[in-house]
PDB file of C-alpha atoms in Angstrom:
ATOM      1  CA  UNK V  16       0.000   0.000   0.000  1.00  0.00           C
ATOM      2  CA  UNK V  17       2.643   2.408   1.049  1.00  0.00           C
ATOM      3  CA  UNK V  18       4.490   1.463  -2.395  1.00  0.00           C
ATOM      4  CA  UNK V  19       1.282   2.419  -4.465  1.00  0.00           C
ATOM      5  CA  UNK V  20       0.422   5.786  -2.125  1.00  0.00           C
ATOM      6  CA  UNK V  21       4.065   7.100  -3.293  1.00  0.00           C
ATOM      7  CA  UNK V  22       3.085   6.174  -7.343  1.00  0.00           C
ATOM      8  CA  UNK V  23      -0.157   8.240  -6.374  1.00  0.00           C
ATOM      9  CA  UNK V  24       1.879  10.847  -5.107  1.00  0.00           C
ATOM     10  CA  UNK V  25       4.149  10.655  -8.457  1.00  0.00           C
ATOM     11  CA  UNK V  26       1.097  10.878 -10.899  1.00  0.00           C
ATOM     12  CA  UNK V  27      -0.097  13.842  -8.998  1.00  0.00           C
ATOM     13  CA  UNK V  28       3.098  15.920  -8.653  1.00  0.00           C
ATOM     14  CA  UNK V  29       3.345  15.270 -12.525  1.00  0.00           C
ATOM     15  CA  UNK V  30      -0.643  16.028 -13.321  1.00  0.00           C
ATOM     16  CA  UNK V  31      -0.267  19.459 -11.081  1.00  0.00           C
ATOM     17  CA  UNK V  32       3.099  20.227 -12.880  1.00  0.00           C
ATOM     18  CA  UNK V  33       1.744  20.150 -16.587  1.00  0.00           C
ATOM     19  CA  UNK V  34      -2.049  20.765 -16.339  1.00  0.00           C
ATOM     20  CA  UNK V  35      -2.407  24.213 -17.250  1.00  0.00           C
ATOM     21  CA  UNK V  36      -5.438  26.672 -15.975  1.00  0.00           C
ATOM     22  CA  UNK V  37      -5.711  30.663 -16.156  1.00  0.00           C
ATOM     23  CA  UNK V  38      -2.320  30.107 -17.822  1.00  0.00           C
ATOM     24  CA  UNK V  39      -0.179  28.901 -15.589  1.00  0.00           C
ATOM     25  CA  UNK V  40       0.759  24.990 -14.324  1.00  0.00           C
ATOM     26  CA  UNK V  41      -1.820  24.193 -11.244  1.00  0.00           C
ATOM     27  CA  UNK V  42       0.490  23.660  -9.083  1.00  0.00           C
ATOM     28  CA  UNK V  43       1.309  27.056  -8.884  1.00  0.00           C
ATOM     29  CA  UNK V  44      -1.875  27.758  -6.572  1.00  0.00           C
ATOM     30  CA  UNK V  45      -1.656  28.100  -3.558  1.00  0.00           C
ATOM     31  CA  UNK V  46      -4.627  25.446  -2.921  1.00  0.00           C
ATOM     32  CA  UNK V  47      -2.613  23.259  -5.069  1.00  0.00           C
ATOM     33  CA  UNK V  48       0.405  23.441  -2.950  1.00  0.00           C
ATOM     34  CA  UNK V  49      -1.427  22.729   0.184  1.00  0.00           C
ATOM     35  CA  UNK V  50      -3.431  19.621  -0.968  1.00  0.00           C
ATOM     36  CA  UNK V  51      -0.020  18.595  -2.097  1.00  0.00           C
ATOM     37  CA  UNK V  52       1.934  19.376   0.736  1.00  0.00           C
ATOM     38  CA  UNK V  53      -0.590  17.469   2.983  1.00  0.00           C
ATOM     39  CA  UNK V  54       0.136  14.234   0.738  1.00  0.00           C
ATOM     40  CA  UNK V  55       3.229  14.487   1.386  1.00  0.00           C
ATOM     41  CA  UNK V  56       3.022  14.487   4.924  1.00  0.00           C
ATOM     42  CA  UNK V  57       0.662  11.506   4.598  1.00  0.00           C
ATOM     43  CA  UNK V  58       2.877   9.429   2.015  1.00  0.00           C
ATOM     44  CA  UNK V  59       6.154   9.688   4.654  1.00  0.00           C
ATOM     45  CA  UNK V  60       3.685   8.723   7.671  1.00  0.00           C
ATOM     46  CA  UNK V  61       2.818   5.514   5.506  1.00  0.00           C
ATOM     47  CA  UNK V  62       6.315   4.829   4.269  1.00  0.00           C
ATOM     48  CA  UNK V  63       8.323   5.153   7.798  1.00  0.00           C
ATOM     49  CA  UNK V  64       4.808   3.118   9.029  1.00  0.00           C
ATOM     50  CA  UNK V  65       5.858   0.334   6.512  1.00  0.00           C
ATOM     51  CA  UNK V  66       9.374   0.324   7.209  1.00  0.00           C
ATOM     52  CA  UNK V  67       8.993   0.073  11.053  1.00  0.00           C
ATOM     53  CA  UNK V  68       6.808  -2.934  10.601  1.00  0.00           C
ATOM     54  CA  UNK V  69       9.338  -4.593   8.336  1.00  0.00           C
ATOM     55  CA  UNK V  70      11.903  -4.187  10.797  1.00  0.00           C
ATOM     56  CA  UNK V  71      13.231  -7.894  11.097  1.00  0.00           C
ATOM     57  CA  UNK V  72      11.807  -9.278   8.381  1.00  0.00           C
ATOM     58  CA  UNK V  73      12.261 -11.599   7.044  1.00  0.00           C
ATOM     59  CA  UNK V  74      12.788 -14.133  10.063  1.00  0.00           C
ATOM     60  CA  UNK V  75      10.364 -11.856  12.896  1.00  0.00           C
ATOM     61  CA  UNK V  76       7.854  -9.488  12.104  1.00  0.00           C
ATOM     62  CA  UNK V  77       6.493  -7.409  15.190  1.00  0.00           C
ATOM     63  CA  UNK V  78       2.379  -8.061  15.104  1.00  0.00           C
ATOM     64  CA  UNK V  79       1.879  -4.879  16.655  1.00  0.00           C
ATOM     65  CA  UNK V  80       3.731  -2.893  14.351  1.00  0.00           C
ATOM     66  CA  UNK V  81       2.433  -4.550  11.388  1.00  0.00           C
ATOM     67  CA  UNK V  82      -1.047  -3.647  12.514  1.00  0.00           C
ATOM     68  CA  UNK V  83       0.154   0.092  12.879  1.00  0.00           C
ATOM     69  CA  UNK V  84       1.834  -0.039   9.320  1.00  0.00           C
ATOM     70  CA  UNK V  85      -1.866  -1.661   8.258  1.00  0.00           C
ATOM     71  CA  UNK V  86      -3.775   1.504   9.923  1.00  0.00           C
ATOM     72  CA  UNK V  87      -1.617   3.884   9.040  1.00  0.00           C
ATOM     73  CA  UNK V  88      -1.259   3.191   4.994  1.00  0.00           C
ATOM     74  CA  UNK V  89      -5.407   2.950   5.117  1.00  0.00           C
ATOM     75  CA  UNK V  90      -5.576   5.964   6.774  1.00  0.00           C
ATOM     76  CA  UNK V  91      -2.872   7.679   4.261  1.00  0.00           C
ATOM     77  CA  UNK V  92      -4.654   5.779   0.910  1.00  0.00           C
ATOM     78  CA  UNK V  93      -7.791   7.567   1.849  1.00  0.00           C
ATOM     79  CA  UNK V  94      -6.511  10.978   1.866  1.00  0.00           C
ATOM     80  CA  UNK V  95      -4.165  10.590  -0.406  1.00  0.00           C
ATOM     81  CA  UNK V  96      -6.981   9.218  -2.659  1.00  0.00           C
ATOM     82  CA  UNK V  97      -9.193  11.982  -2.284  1.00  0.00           C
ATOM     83  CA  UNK V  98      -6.298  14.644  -2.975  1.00  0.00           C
ATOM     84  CA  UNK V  99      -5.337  12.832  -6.172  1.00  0.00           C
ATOM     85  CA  UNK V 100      -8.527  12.982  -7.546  1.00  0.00           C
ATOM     86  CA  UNK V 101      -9.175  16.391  -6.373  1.00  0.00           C
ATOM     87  CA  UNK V 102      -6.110  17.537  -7.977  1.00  0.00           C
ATOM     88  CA  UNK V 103      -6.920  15.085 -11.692  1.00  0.00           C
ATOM     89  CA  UNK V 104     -10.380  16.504 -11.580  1.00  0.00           C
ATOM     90  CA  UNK V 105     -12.585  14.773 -13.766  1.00  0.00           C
ATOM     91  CA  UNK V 106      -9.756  13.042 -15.702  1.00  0.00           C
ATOM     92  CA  UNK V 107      -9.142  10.808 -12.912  1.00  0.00           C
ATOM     93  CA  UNK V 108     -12.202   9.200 -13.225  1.00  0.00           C
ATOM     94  CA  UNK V 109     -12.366   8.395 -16.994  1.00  0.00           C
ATOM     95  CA  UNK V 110     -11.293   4.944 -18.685  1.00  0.00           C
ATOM     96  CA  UNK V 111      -8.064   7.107 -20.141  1.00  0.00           C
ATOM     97  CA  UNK V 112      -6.680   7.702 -17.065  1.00  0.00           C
ATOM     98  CA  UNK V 113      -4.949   5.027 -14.839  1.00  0.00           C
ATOM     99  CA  UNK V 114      -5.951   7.368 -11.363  1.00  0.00           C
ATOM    100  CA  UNK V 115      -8.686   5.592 -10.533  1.00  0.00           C
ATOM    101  CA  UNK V 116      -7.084   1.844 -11.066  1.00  0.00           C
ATOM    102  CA  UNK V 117      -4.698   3.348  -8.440  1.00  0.00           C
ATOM    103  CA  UNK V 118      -7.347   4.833  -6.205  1.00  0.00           C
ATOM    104  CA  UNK V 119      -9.795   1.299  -6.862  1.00  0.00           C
ATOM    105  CA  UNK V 120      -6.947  -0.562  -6.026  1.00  0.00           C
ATOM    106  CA  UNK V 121      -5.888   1.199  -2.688  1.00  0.00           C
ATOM    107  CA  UNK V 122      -9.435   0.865  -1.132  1.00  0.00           C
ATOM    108  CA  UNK V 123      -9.609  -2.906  -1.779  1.00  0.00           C
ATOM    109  CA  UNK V 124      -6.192  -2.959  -0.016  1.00  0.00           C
ATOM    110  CA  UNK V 125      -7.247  -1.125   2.813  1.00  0.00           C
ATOM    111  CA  UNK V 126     -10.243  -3.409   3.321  1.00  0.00           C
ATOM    112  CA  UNK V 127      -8.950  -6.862   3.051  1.00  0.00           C
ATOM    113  CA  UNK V 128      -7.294  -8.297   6.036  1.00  0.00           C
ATOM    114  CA  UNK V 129      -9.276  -5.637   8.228  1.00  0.00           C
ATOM    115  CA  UNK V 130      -9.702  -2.280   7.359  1.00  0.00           C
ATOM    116  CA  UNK V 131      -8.377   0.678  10.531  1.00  0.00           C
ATOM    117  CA  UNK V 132     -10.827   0.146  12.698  1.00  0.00           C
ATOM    118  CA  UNK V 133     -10.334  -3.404  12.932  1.00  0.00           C
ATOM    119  CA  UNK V 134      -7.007  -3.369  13.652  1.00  0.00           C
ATOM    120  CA  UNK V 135      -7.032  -0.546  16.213  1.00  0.00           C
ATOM    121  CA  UNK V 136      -9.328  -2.657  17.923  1.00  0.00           C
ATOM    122  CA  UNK V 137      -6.824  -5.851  17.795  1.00  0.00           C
ATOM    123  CA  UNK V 138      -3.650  -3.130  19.131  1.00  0.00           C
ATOM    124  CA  UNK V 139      -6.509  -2.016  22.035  1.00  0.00           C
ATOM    125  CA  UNK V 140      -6.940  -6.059  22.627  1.00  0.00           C
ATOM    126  CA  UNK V 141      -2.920  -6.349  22.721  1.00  0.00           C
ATOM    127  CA  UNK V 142      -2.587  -3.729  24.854  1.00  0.00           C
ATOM    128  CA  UNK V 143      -4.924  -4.533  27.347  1.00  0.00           C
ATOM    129  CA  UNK V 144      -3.391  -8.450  27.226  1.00  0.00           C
ATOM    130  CA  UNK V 145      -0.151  -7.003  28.053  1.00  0.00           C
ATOM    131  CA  UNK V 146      -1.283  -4.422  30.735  1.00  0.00           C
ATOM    132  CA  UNK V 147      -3.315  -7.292  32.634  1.00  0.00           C
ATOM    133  CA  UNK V 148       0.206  -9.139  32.397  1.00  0.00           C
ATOM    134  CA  UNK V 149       1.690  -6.495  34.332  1.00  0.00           C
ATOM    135  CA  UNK V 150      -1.217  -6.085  36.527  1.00  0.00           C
ATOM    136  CA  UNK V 151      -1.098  -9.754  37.219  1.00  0.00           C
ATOM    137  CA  UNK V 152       2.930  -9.735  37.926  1.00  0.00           C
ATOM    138  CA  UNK V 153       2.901  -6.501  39.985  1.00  0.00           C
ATOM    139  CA  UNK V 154      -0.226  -8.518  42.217  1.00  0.00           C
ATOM    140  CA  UNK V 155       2.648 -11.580  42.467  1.00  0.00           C
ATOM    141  CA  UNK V 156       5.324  -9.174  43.689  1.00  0.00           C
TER     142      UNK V 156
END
């Protein structure tokens, strides 16, 4: 997912940068420039999530963190979706353009395997396993 958010990234750095309105490249507006800068923020918070959980791999995989990394790129592919296409316009929606394979493809991601909120509920289960661990070993003490 992370891998795909930064090609979605890509094609809309390179859509803003040629499209041309009021004669001038998009991405000249301010508007622009924020939408973009917010992916941005959104693709690193997915990449360094995907990273982290890969830390190990391929012989031990943290659960937890690969849960985060799971949250975090769904949480990144929707904005990042939305941005995209509000950046394409109506292009990004027609058979021409490949933005909304991208986009399609993303939200099936995010939902199989558990989408965010069922995986924030499995780190809440985790945590709560581990804190009655130290509850019980604190009571043994």
């Amino acid at each position: 997912m992370a891998g795909l958010i930064d090609a979605l990234q890509s094609m809309t750095l390179d859509h803003a940068s040629t499209r041309r309105q009021f004669g001038r490249e998009i991405s000249k507006f301010q508007a622009i420039q924020h939408q973009i800068a917010v992916m941005a923020e959104e693709v690193m918070a997915a990449r360094m999530a995907a990273e982290t959980a890969l830390v190990g791999a391929p012989l031990s995989i943290s659960p937890p963190a690969a849960a985060v990394a799971k949250m975090r790129c769904g949480e990144a592919a929707q904005v990042c979706s939305g941005i995209a296409h509000a950046v394409h316009g109506a292009i990004g929606v027609s058979a021409e353009h490949a933005l909304h394979r991208f986009t399609g493809t993303l939200h099936r991601l995010r939902l199989s395997h558990g989408g965010e909120s069922y995986w924030a509920r499995r780190l809440g289960e985790w945590a709560l396993s581990r804190q009655d661990d130290a509850a019980t070993l604190a009571r043994s003490l």
